[in-house]
CSV table of C-alpha atoms in Angstrom, one decimal:
chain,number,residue,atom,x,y,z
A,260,UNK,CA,0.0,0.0,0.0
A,261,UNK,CA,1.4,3.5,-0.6
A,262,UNK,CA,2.1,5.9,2.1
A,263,UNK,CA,0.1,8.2,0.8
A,264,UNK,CA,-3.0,7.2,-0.3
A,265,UNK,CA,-5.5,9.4,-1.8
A,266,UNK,CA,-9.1,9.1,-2.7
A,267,UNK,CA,-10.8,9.7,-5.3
A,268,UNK,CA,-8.0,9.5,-8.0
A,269,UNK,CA,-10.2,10.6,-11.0
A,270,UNK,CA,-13.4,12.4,-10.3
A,271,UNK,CA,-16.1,14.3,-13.0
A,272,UNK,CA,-18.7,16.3,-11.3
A,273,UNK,CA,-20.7,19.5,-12.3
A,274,UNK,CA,-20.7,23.2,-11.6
A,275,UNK,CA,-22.0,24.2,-7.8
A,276,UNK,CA,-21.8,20.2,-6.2
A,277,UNK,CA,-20.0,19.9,-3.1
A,278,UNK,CA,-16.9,17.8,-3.6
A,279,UNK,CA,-14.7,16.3,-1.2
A,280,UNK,CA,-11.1,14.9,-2.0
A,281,UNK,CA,-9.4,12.4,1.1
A,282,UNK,CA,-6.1,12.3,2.3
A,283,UNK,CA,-5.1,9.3,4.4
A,284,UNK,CA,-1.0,8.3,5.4
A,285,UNK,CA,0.5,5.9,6.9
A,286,UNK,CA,4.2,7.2,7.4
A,287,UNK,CA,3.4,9.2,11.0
A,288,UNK,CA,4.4,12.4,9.4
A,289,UNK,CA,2.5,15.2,11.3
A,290,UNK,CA,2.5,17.8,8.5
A,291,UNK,CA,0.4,17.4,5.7
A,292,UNK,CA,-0.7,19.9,2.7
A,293,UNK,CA,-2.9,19.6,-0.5
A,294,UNK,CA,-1.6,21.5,-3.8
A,295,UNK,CA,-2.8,22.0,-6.7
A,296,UNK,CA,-1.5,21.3,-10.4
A,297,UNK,CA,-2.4,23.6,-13.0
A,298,UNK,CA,-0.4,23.1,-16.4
A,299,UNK,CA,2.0,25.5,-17.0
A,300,UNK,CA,1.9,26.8,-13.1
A,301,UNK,CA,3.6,24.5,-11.4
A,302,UNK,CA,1.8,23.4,-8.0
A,303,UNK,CA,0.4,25.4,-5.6
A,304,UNK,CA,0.3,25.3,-2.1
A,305,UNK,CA,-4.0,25.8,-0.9
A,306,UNK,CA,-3.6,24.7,2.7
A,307,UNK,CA,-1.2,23.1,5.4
A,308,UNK,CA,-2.0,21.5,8.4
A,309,UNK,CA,1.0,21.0,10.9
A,310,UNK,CA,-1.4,18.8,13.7
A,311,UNK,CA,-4.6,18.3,14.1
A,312,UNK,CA,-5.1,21.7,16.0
A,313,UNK,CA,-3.2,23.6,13.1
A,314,UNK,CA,-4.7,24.2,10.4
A,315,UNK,CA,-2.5,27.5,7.7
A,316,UNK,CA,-3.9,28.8,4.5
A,317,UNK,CA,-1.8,28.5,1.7
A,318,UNK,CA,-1.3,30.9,-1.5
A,319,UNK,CA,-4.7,29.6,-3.0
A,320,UNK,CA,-7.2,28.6,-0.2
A,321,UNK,CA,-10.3,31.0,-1.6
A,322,UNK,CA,-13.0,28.3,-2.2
A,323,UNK,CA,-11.6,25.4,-0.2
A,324,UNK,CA,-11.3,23.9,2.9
A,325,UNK,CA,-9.8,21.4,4.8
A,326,UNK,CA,-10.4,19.5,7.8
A,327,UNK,CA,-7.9,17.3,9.7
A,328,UNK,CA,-9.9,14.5,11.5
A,329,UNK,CA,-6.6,12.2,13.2
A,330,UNK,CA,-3.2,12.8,11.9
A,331,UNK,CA,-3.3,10.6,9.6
A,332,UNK,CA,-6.4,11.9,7.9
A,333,UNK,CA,-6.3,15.6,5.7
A,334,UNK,CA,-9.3,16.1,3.8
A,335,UNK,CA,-10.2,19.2,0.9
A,336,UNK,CA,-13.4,20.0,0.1
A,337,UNK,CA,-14.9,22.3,-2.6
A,338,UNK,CA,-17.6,23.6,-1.2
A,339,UNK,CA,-19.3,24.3,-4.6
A,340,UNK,CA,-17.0,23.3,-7.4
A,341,UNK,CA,-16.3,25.3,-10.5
A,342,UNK,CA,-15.0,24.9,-13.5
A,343,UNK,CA,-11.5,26.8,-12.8
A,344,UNK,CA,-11.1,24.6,-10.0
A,345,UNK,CA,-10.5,21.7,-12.4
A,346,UNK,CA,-6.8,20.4,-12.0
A,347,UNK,CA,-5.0,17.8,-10.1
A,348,UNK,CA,-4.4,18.1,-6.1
A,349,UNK,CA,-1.6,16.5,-4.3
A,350,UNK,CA,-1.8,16.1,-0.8
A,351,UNK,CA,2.0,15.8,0.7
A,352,UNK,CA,3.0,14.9,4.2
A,353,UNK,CA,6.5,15.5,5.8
A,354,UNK,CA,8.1,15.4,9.6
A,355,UNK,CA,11.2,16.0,10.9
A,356,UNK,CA,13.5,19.1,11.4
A,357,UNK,CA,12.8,22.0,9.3
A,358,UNK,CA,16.0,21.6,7.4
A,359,UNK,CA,15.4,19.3,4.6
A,360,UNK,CA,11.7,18.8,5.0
A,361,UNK,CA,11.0,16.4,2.2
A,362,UNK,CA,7.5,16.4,1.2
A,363,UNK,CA,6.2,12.9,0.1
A,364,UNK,CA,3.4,13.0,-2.2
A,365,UNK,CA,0.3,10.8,-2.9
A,366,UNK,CA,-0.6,10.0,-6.4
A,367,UNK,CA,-2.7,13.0,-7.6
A,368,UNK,CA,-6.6,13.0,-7.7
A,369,UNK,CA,-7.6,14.6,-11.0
A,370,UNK,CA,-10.8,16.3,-11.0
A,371,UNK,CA,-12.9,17.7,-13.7
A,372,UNK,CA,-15.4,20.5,-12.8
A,373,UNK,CA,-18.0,20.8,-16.0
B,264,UNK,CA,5.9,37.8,-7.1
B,265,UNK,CA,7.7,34.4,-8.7
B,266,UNK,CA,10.0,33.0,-6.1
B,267,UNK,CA,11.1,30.7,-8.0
B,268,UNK,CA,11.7,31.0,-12.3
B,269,UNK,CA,12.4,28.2,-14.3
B,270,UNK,CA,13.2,29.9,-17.5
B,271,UNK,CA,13.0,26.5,-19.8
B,272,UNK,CA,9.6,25.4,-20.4
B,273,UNK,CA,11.1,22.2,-22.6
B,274,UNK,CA,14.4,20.8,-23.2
B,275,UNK,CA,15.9,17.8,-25.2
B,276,UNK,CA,18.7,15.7,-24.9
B,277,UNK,CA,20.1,12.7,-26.8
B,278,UNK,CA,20.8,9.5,-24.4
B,279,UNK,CA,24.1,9.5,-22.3
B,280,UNK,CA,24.4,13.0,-22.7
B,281,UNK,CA,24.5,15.4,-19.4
B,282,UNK,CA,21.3,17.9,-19.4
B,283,UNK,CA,21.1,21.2,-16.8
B,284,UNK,CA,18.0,22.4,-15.5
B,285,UNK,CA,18.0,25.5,-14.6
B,286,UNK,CA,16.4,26.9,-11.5
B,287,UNK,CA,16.8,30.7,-9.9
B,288,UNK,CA,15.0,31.8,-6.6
B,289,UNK,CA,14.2,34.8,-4.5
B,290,UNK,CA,14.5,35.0,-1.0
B,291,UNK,CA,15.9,37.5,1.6
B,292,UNK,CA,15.8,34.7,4.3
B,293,UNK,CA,19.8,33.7,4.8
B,294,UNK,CA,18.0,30.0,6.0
B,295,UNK,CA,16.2,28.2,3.1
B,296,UNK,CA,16.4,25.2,1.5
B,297,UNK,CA,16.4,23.8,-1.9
B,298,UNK,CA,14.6,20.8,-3.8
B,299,UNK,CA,14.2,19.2,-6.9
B,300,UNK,CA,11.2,17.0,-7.6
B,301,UNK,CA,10.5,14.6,-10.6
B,302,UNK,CA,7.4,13.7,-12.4
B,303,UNK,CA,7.5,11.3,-15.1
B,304,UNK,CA,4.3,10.8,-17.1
B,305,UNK,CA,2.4,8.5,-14.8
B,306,UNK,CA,1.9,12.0,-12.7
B,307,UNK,CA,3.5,11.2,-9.1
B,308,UNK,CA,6.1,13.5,-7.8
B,309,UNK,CA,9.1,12.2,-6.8
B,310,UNK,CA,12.3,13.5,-4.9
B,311,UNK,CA,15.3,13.6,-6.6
B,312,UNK,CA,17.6,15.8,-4.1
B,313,UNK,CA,18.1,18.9,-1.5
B,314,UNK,CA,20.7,21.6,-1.2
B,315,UNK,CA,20.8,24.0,2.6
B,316,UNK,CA,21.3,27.2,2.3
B,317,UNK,CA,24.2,27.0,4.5
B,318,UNK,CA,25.6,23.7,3.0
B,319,UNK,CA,29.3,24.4,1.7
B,320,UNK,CA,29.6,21.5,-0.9
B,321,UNK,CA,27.0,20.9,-3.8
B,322,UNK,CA,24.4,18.2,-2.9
B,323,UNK,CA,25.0,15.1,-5.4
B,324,UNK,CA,22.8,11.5,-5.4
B,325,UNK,CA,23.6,9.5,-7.8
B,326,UNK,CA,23.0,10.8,-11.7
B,327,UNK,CA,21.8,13.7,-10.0
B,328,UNK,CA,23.8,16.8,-8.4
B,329,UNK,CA,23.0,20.2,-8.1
B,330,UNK,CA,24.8,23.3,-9.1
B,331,UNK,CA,24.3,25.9,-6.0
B,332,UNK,CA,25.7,29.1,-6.6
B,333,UNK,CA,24.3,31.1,-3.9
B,334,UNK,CA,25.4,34.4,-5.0
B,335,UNK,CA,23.7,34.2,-8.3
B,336,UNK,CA,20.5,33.1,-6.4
B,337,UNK,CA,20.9,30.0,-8.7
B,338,UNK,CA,20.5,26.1,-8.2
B,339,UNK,CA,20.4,24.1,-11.1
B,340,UNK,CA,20.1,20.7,-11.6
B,341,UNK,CA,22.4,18.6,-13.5
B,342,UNK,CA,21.6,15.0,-14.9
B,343,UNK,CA,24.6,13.0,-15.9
B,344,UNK,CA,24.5,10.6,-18.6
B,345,UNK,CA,20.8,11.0,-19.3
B,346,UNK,CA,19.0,7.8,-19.6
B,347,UNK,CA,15.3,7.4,-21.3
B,348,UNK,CA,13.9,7.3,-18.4
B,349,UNK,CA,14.6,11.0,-17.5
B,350,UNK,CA,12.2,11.8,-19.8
B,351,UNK,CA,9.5,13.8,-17.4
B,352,UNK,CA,8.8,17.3,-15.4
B,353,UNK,CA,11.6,18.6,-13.4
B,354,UNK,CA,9.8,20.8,-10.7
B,355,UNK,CA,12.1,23.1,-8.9
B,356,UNK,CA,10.9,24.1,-5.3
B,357,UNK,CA,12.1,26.2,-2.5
B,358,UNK,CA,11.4,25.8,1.5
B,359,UNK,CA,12.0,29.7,3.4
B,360,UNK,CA,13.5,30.1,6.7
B,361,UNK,CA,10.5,28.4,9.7
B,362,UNK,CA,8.6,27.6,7.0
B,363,UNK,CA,7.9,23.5,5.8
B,364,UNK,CA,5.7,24.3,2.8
B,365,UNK,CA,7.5,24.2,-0.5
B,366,UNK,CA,7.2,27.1,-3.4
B,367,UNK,CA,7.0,25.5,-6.6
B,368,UNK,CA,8.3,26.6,-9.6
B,369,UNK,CA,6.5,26.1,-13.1
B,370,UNK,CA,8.5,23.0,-14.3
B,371,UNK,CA,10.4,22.1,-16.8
B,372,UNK,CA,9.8,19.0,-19.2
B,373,UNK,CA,12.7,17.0,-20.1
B,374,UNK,CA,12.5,14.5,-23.5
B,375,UNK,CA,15.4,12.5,-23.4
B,376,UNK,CA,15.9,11.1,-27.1
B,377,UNK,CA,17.9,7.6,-28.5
């Protein structure tokens, strides 16, 4: 299994539905982050989450959330999707000292906002 | 603002040849680190290797080394005897001083030809 498992990993669903994309790890890292993949931008940090009390917007958090329910759990929701929020999130996790704080990356959920 | 410019939006190189990818940041922090990530068609991101700000020699793993030349504000990445394999997105990424979040930089794609 990986260590960074996220769910849905391909998702179609229309303008205004709520959407929520899952974040679930298994390494004991207690940061975790969702970005966002647009082509031709690079990723981009929406929100970070350093425990489960700590939640930090990111560059792009206007129309998201997040909610960390354990720390192993980091969840993104769209509250009501559009079509500009179709891209491909990453959530990431990483622990350690703040030196080289690797981020280690789940496989990308792809989702399509029509 | 752009903290961190990857000027080459595409590059080629014939097998066994050595590539640079070239990364340049911004940052008035004197603590910072540096990453490089990977992601091959198949879409995860991988880690390829990490320069401190404050590290004297240039970080090297394997193929991979990176060129840090902190007074240009430069830190490119080097692949050595390029396989087919290389073939992918080369992300660029940048961590500032108490910060763990990682600023990405547009990417560059890499096509490594026979």
């Amino acid at each position: 299994d990986a260590d960074v498992t996220q769910t849905p990993r391909n998702r179609i669903t229309k303008t205004g539905k709520r959407i929520m994309l899952e974040c679930s790890q298994t390494k004991g890292h207690d940061r975790m982050y969702w970005y966002r993949q647009d082509p031709g931008l690079g990723l981009r940090l929406i929100y970070y989450s350093f425990d489960v009390k700590d939640i930090n917007k990111g560059e792009i958090s206007d129309g998201y959330s997040v909610s960390r329910q354990a720390q192993a759990k980091f969840s993104l929701s769209l509250e009501s999707a559009i079509p500009n929020q179709t891209a491909l999130y990453f959530c990431a996790t990483s622990s350690g000292p703040v030196g080289a704080n690797v981020l280690t990356f789940g496989a990308g959920s792809r989702l399509t906002v029509l | 603002a752009q903290k961190i410019t990857q000027t080459q939006p595409g590059m080629f190189v014939q097998e066994k040849e050595a590539v640079t990818l070239d990364c340049t940041y911004d940052t008035s922090d004197p603590s910072y680190g540096l990453f490089w990530y990977k992601q091959p068609s198949s879409g995860e991101m991988i880690f390829l290797i990490y320069q401190g700000s404050y590290d004297q020699q240039n970080a090297t793993e394997g193929r991979y080394s990176l060129n840090f030349q902190k007074a240009r504000k430069s830190a490119n990445l080097v692949i050595s005897a390029s396989q087919l394999g290389d073939s992918a997105m080369y992300f660029c990424a940048m961590r500032e001083r108490d910060g763990y979040a990682l600023n990405f930089g547009k990417g560059t794609s890499l096509l490594v030809t026979p």
